[in-house]
Short mmCIF file of C-alpha atoms in Angstrom, two decimals:
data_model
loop_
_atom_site.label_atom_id
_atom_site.label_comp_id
_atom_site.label_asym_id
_atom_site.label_seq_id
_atom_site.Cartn_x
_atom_site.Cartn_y
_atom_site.Cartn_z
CA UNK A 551 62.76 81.76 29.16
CA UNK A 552 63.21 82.07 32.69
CA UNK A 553 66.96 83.90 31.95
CA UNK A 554 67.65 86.92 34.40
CA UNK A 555 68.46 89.73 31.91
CA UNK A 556 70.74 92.56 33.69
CA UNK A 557 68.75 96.01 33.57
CA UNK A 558 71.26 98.50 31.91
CA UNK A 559 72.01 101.34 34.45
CA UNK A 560 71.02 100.43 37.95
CA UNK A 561 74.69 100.87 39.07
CA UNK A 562 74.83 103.94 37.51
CA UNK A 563 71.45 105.59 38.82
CA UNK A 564 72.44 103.94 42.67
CA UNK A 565 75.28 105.84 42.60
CA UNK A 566 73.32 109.16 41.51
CA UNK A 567 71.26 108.60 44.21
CA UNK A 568 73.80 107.30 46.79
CA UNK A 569 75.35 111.03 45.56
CA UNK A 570 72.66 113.14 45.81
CA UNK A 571 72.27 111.90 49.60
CA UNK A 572 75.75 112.67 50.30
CA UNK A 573 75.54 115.90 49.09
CA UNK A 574 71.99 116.59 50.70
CA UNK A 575 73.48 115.74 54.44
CA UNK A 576 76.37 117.99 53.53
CA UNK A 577 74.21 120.98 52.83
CA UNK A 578 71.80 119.93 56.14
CA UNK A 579 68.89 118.78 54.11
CA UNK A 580 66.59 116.24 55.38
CA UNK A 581 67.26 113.09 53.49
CA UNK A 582 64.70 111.41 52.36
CA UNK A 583 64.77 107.19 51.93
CA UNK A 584 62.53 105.10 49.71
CA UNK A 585 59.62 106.31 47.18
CA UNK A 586 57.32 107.98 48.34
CA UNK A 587 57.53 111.94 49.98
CA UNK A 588 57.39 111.83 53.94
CA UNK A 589 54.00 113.29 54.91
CA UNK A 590 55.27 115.98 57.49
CA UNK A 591 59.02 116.36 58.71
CA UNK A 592 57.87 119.52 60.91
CA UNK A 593 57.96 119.10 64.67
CA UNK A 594 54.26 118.64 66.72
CA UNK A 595 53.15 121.66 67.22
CA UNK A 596 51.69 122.36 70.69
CA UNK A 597 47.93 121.62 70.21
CA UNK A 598 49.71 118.01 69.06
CA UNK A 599 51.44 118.11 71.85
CA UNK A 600 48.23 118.73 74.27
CA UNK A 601 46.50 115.70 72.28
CA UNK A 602 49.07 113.53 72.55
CA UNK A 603 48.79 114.21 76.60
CA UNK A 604 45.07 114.03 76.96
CA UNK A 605 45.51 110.43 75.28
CA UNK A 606 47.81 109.43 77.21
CA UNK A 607 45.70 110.70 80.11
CA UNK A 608 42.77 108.76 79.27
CA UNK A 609 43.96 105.41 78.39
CA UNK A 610 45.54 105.90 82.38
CA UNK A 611 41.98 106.62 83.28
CA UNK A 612 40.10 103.61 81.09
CA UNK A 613 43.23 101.37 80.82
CA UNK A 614 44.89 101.27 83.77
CA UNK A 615 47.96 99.33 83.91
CA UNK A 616 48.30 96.42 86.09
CA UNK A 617 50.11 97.93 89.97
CA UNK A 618 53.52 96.84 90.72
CA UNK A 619 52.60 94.44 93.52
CA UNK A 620 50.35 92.88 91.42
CA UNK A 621 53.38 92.55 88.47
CA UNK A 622 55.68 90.81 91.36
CA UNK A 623 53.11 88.71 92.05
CA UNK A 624 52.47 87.15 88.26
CA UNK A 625 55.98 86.89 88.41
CA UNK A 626 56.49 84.48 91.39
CA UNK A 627 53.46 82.84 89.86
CA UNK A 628 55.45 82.10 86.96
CA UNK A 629 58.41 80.98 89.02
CA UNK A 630 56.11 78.48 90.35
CA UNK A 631 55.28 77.13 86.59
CA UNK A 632 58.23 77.33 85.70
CA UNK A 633 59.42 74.78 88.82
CA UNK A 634 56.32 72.63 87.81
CA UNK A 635 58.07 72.23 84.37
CA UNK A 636 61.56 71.57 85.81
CA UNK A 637 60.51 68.54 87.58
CA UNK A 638 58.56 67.19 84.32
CA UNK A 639 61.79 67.86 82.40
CA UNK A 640 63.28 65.38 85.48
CA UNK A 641 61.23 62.94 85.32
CA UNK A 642 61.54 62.99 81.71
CA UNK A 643 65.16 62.68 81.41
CA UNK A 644 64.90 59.82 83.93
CA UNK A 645 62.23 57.86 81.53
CA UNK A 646 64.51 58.21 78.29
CA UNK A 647 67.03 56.32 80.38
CA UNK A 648 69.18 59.12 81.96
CA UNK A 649 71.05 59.12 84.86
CA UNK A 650 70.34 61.44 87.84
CA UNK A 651 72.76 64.13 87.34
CA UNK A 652 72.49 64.36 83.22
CA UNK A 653 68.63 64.53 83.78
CA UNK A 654 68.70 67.43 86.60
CA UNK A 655 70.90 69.24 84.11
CA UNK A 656 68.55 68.46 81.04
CA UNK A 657 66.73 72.06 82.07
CA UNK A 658 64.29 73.91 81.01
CA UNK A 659 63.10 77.79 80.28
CA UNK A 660 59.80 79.88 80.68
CA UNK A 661 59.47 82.74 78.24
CA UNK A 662 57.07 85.06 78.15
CA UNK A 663 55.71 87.36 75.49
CA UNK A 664 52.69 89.16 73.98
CA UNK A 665 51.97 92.47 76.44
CA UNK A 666 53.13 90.68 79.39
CA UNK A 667 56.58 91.03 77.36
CA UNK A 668 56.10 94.38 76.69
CA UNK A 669 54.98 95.47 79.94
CA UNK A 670 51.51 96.53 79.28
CA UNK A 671 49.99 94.36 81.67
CA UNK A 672 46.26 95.19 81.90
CA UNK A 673 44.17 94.10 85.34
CA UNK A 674 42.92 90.85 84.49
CA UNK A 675 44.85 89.72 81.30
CA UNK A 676 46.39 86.78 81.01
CA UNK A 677 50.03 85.76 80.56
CA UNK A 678 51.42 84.32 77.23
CA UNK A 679 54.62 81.95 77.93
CA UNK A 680 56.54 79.50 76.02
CA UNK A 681 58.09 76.34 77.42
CA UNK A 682 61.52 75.39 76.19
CA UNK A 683 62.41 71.98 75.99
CA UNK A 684 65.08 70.00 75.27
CA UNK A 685 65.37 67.87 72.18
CA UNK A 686 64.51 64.25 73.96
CA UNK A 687 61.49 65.64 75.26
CA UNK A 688 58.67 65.93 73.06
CA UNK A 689 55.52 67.91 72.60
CA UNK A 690 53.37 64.53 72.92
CA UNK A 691 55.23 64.38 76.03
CA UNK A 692 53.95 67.77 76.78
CA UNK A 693 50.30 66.82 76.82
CA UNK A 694 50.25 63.52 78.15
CA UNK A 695 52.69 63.89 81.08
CA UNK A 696 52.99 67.74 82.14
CA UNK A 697 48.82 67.61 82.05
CA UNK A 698 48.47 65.35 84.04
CA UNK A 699 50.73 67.09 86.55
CA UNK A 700 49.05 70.44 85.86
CA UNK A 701 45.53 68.85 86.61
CA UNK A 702 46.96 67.48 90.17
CA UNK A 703 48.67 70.97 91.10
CA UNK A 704 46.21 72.23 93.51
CA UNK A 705 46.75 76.24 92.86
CA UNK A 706 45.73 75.37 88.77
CA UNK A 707 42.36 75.60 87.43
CA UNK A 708 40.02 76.00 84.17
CA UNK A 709 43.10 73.31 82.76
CA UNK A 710 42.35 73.02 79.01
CA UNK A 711 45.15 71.38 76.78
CA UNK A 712 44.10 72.03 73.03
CA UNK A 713 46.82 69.60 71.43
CA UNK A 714 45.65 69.58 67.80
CA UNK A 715 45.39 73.61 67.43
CA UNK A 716 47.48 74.73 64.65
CA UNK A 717 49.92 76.31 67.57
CA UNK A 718 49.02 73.59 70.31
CA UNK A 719 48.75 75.58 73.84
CA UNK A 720 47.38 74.65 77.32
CA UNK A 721 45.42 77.35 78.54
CA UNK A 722 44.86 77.34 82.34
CA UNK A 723 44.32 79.50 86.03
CA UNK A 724 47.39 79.44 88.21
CA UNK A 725 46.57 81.20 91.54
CA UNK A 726 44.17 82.68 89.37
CA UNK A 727 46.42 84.16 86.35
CA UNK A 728 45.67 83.17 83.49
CA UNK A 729 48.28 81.52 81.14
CA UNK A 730 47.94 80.35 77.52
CA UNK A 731 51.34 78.18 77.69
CA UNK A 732 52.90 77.11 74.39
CA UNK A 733 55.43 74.57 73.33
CA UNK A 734 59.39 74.67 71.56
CA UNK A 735 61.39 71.80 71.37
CA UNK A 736 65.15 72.80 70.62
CA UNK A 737 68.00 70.52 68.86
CA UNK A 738 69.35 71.08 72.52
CA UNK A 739 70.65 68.13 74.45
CA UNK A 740 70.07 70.05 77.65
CA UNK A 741 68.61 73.90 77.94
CA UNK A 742 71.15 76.29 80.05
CA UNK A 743 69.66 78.04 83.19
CA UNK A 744 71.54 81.36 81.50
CA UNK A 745 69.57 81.10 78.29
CA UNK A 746 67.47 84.61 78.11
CA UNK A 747 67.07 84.67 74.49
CA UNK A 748 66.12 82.66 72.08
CA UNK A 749 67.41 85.37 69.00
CA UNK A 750 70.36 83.19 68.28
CA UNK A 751 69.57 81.71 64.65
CA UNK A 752 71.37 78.56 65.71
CA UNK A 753 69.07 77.89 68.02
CA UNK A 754 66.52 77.96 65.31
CA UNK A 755 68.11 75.37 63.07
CA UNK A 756 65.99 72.09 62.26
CA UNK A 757 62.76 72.45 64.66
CA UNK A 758 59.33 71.24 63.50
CA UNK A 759 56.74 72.85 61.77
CA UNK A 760 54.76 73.39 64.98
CA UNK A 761 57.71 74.44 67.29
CA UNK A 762 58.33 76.87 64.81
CA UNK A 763 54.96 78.38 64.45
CA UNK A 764 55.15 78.68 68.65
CA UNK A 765 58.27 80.34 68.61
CA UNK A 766 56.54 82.92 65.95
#
């Protein structure tokens, strides 16, 4: 019970098919991957064509994207957040017993993703971003001392921390953008100024349940 038992002939019938693909690019054909038939591989035809433009067309017309200006600006706005959290990260450093130049180095990132990643940036929406921490300071740290510092800032408004959501987030107005700012604390001992991604699996390694579910 519980044995794996080898299935006679899979090697055999991969290589058939492995094969039968070679042989099918060889003669031009289309190759075709997994199960199931593809449901067209003809080209749009020009009424497609004409409907694909008209959508395109309309969500212009009902969903405009947000103006350039307008993009600079959320991004100088974050640039402001993101030297809000700097000097938290600081003053952090300093309070776990750091010296001056070790805590000034101890750094910090703001990512941002959702459709403000993307680049569809709507009129009006708001602005998902992740703060990444260093490994001495910690997400209770991120509610009781970064609010505070939030709540005094006189550009933020609407400041709501929400600590005990399953992905704790503080959700606020800054120079009236709206942010919805989550929380990742990395096995880091300080967090690089040069650090644009976090797709390095090392990075990854031993984080908490809740960092984790941020980062997703």
């Amino acid at each position: 019970d519980g044995a794996i038992v080898p299935v006679q002939g899979d090697g055999a019938a991969g290589d058939a098919d492995a094969a039968k693909q070679q042989e099918e690019r060889e003669m031009g054909q289309p190759v075709r991957f997994g199960v199931t038939e593809p449901i067209s591989l003809g080209l749009p035809t020009e009424a497609e064509l004409a409907l694909t433009a008209q959508l395109q067309e309309d969500m212009r017309r009902d969903a405009p994207l947000e103006v350039q200006e307008n993009l600079r600006f959320r991004a100088s706005v974050l640039l402001e957040l993101q030297s809000v959290v700097l000097k938290w990260i600081y003053e952090a450093s300093l309070q776990e017993g750091m010296d001056e130049e070790t805590a000034r180095s101890a750094g910090a990132r703001i990512f941002t993703f959702g459709s403000y990643r993307l680049g569809l940036v709507a009129p009006g929406s708001d602005v998902d971003a992740l703060c990444v921490a260093p490994r001495h300071v910690s997400r209770e740290a991120f509610f009781a001392d970064l609010v505070p510092k939030l709540r005094e800032h006189p550009d933020v408004k609407d400041l709501t921390p929400v600590p005990d959501a399953y992905v704790p987030i503080i959700k606020m107005k800054l120079q009236g953008i709206e942010i919805d700012l989550l929380f990742a604390r990395l096995m880091l001992t300080q967090v690089p100024e040069d650090l644009e991604s976090l797709m390095d699996d090392n990075l990854l390694r031993n984080l908490d349940d809740k960092t984790v579910r941020s980062l997703n």
